[in-house]
Coordinates of C-alpha atoms in Angstrom, one line a residue:
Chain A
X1 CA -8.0 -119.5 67.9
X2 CA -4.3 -120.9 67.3
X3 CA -2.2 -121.5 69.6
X4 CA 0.8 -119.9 70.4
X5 CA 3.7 -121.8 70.9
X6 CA 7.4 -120.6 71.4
X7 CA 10.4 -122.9 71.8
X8 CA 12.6 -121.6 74.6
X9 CA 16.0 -120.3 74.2
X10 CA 19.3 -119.7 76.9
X11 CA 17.2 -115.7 77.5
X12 CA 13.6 -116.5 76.6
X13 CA 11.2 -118.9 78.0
X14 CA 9.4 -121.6 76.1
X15 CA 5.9 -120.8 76.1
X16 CA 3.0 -122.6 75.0
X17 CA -0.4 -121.6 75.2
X18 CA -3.8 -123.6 73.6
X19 CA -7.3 -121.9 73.9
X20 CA -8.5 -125.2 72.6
X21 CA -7.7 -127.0 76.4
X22 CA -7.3 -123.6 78.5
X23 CA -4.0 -124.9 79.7
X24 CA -0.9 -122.2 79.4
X25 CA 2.1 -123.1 79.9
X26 CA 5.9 -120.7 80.4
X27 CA 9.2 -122.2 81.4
X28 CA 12.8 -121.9 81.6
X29 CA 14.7 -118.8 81.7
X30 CA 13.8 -115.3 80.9
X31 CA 16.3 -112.7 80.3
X32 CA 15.5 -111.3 76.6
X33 CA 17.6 -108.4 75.1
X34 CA 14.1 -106.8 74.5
X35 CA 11.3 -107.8 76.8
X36 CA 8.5 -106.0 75.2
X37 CA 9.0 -107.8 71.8
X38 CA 9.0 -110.8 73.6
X39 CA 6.0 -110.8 75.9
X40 CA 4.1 -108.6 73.8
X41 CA 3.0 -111.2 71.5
X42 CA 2.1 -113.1 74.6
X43 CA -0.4 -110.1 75.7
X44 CA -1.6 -109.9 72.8
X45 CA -3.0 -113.8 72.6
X46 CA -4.3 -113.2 76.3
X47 CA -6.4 -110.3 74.9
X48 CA -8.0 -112.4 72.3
X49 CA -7.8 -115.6 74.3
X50 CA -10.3 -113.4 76.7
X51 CA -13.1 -113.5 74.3
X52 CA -12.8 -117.3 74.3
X53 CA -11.8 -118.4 77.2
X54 CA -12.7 -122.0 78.7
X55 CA -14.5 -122.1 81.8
X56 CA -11.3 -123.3 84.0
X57 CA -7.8 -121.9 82.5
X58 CA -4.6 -123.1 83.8
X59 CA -1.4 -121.5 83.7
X60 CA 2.0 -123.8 85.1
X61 CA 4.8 -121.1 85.6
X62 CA 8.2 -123.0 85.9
X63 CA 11.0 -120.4 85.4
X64 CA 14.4 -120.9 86.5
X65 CA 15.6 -116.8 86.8
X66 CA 14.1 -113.5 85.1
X67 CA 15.0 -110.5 85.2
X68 CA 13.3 -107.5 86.7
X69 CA 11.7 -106.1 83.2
X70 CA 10.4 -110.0 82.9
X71 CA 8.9 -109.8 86.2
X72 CA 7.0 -107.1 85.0
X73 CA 5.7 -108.4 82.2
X74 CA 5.1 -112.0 84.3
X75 CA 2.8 -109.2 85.7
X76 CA 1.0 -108.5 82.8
X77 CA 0.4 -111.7 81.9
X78 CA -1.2 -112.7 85.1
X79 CA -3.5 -109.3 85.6
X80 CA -4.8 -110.4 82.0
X81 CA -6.0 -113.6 83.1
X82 CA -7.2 -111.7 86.7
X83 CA -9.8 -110.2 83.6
X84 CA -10.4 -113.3 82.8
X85 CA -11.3 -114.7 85.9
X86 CA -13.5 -111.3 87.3
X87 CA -14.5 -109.2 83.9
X88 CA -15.4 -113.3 82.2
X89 CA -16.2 -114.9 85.3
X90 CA -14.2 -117.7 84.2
X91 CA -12.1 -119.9 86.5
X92 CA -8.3 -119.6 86.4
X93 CA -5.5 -121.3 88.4
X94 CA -1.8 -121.0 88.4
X95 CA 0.7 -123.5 89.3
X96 CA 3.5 -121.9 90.4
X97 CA 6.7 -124.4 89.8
X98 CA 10.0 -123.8 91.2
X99 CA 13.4 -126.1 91.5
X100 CA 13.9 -128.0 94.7
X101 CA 15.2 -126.1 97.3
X102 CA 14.7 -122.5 95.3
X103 CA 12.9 -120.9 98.1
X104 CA 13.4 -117.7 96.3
X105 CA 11.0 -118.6 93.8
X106 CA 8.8 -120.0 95.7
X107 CA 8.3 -116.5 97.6
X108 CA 8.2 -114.6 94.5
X109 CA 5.6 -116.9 93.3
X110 CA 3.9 -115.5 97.1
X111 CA 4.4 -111.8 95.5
X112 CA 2.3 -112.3 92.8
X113 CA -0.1 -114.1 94.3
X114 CA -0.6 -111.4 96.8
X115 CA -0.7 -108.7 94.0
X116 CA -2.9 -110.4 91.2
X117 CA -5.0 -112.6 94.0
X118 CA -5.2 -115.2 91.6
X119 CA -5.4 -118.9 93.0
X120 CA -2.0 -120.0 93.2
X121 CA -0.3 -123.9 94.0
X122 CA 3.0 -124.6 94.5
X123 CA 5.2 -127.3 92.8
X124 CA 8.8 -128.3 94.2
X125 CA 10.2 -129.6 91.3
X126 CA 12.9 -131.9 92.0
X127 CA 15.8 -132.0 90.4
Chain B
X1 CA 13.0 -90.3 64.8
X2 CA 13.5 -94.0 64.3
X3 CA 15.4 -94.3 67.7
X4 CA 12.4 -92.4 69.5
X5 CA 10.1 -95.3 68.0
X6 CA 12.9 -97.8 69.4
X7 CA 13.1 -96.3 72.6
X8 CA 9.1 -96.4 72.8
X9 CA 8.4 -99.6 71.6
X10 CA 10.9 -100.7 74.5
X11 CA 9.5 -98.9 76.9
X12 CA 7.9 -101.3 79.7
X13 CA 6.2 -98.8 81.2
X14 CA 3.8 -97.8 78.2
X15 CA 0.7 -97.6 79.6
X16 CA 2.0 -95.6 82.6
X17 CA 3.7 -93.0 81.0
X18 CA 0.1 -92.6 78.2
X19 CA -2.1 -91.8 82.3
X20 CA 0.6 -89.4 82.9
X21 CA 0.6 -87.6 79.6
X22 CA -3.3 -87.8 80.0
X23 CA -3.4 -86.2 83.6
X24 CA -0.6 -83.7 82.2
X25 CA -2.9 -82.2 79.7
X26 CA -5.8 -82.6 81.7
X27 CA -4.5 -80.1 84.1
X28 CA -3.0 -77.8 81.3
X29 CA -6.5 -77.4 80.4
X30 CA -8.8 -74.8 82.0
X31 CA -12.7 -74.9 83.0
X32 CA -12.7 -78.3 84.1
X33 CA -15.7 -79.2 86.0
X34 CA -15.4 -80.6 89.9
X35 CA -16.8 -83.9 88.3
X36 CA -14.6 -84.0 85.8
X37 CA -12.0 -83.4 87.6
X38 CA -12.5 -85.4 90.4
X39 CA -13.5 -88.8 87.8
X40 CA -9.4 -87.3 86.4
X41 CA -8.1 -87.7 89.7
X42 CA -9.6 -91.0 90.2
X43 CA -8.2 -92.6 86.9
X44 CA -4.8 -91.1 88.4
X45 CA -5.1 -92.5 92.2
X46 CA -6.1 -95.9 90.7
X47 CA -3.1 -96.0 88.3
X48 CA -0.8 -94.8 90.7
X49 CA -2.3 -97.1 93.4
X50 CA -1.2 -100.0 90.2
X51 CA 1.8 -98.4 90.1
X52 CA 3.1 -98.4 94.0
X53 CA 2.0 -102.2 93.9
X54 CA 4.3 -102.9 91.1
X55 CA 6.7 -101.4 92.1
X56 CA 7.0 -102.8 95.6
X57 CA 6.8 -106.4 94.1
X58 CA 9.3 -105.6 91.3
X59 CA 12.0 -104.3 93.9
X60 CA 11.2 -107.2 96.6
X61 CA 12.1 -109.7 93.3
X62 CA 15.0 -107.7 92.3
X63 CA 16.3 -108.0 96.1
X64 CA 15.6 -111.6 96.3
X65 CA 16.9 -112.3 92.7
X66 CA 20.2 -109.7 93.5
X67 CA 20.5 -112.0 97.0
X68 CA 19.8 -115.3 94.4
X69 CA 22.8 -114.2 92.1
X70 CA 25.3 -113.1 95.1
X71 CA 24.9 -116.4 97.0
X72 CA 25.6 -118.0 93.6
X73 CA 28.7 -116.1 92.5
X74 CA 30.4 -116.6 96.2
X75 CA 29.3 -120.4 95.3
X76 CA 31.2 -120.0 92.5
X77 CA 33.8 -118.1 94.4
X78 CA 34.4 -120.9 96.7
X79 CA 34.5 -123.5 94.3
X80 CA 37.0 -122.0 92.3
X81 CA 39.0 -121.7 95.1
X82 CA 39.2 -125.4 96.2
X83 CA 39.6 -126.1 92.7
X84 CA 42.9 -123.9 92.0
X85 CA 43.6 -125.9 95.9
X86 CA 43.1 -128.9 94.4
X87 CA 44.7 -128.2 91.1
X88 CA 48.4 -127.0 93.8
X89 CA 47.5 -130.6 95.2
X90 CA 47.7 -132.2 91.8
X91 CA 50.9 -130.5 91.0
X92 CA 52.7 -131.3 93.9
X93 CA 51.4 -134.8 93.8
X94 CA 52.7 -135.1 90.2
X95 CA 56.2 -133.1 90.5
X96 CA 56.6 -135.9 93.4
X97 CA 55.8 -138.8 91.6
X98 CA 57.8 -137.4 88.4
X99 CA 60.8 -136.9 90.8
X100 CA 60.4 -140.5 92.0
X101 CA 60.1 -141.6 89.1
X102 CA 63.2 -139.6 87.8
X103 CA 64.9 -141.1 90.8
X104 CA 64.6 -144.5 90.1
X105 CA 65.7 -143.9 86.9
X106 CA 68.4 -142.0 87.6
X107 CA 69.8 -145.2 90.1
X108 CA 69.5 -147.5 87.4
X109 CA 71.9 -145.3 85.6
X110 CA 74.0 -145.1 88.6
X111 CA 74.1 -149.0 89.2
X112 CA 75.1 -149.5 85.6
X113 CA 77.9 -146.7 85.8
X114 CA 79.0 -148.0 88.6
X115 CA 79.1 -151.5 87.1
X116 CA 80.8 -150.2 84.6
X117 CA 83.6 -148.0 86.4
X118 CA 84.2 -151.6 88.7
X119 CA 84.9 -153.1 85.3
X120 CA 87.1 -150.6 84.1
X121 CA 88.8 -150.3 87.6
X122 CA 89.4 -154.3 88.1
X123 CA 90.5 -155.1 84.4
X124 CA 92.4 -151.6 83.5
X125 CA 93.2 -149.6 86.0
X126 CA 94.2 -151.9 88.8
X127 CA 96.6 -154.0 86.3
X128 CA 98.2 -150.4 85.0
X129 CA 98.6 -149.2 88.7
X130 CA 100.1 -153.2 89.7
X131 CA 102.5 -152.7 86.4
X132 CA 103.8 -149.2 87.1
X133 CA 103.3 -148.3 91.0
X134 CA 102.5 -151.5 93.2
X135 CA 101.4 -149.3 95.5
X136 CA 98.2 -150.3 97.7
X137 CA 97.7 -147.0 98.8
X138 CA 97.7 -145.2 95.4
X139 CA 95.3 -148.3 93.9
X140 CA 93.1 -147.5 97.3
X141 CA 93.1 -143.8 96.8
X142 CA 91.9 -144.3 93.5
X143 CA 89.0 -146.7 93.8
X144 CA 88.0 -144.1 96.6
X145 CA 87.8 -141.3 94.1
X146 CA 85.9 -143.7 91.5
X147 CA 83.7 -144.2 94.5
X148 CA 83.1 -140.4 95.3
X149 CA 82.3 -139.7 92.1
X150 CA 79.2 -141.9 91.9
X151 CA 77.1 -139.6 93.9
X152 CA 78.0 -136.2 92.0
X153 CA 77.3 -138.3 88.9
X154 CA 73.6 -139.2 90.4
X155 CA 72.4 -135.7 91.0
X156 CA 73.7 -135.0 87.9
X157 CA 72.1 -137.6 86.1
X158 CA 68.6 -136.6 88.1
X159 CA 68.7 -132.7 87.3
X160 CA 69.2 -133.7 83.7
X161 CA 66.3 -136.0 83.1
X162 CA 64.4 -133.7 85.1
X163 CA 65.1 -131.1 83.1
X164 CA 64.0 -133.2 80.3
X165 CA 60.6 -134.2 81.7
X166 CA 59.6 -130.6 82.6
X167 CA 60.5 -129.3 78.9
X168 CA 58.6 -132.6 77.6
X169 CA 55.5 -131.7 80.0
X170 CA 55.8 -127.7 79.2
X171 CA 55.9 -129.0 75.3
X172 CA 53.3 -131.3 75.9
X173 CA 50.9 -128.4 77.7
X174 CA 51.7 -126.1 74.8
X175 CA 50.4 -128.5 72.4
X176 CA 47.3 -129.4 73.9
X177 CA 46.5 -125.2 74.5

């Protein structure tokens, strides 16, 4: 399976996901003009990646700000791999990365735990 | 036609709206069984259960987020404000320093002016008033008004290379914007 790979720009996130080592990886800023054409693709690769996913799959979240159709979408992204984990059976962790002192984040990153029930850490990046 | 397609393809809420459609015409439909009807309202309950979940997170990170941007714009706010403080600092300090500067130069002038006018006084004048008057008052009245006038001269002297500076900075200003 390829991997998907995205470099990040001032409204989208860089994003760089590889079935071959399970690790997934979105960060920087997301505020795209069109969020569905953006994250789409991303869904997309998580549906196939399903099929062939590792036994442990990672995912580090570090984004700066997103806007509220991103945070949907962040949604998306993170029930897909909540199929992963219970339809597969397959192990999946997120690290939830945040800059120093962005308490904000941190609690958002709380949100979605609570909602997906994935297994979340938490990273204080420092600046 | 093609801005129905737009407006679809951007719509985030996709799946949501294809249960509703589903339920609609599930209900617009007659001689439904209890089962199937019940198994109907399931799908809906569960989808709307989704939906109340998303939502509630959405509008929590829109608060948070909303809270994230105002605390950053009165930042912002704040640190324009001692910056346009500062920059009123800056130009005070500056006009001062240009004044003093202005000043100094303005003395020199002054000196040498008055230099001069002793010059004048002590190898013209006084000689012409000896040859013609030879009168100590009228040779003291005059080296009193030669006097006087030295300090109408320096303010005059000032305002005009003042003047100056200020068209040279305003110039200067212009160019650089």
């Amino acid at each position: 399976m390829k991997e998907l790979v995205l470099n990040g720009t001032k409204q989208t996130p860089s994003v760089n996901f590889n079935a071959a080592s399970g690790m997934l990886e979105l960060s920087g800023r997301s505020i795209p003009e069109n969020s569905f054409e953006f994250y789409n693709p991303l869904i997309e690769w998580l549906n196939e990646y399903t099929a062939v996913a590792l036994d442990l799959t990672k995912i580090k979240v570090y984004l700066e700000y997103f806007n509220t159709s991103s945070s949907k979408y962040i949604l998306e992204v993170l029930k897909k791999l909540k199929e992963i984990n219970e339809i597969a059976g397959k192990e999946v962790s997120v690290e939830w990365c945040y800059d120093e002192g962005d308490d904000e984040m941190m609690e958002t990153g709380e949100d979605y735990e609570d909602v997906t029930g994935l297994q979340f850490t938490y990273t204080e990046m420092e600046e | 036609m093609a801005r129905i397609n737009k407006e679809k393809k951007e719509d985030i809420y996709l799946d949501e709206a294809f249960f509703l459609t589903r339920s609609t015409q599930f209900l617009q439909e007659e001689d439904k069984s209890v089962s199937e009807t019940k198994a109907e309202l399931k799908t809906l309950v569960t989808n709307y259960a989704e939906l109340l979940d998303q939502v509630k997170l959405i509008t929590r990170i829109s608060d948070r987020l909303q809270r994230k941007l105002d605390q950053t714009n009165d930042e912002l706010n704040n640190m324009n404000q001692q910056i346009q403080e500062k920059n009123i600092q800056l130009e005070k300090t500056i006009n001062d320093l240009t004044e003093a500067k202005i000043g100094r130069r303005a003395t020199t002038f002054v000196f040498v002016f008055a230099l001069a006018l002793f010059l004048i006084s002590e190898a013209l004048i006084e000689p012409w008033i000896e040859r013609f008057y030879n009168n100590f008052l009228i040779s003291l009245s005059i080296k009193g008004l030669i006097a006087l006038s030295i300090k109408p001269v320096e303010s005059l002297v000032e305002r005009s290379l003042l003047k100056k500076e200020r068209a040279r900075t305003l110039k200067t200003s212009e160019i650089r914007a």
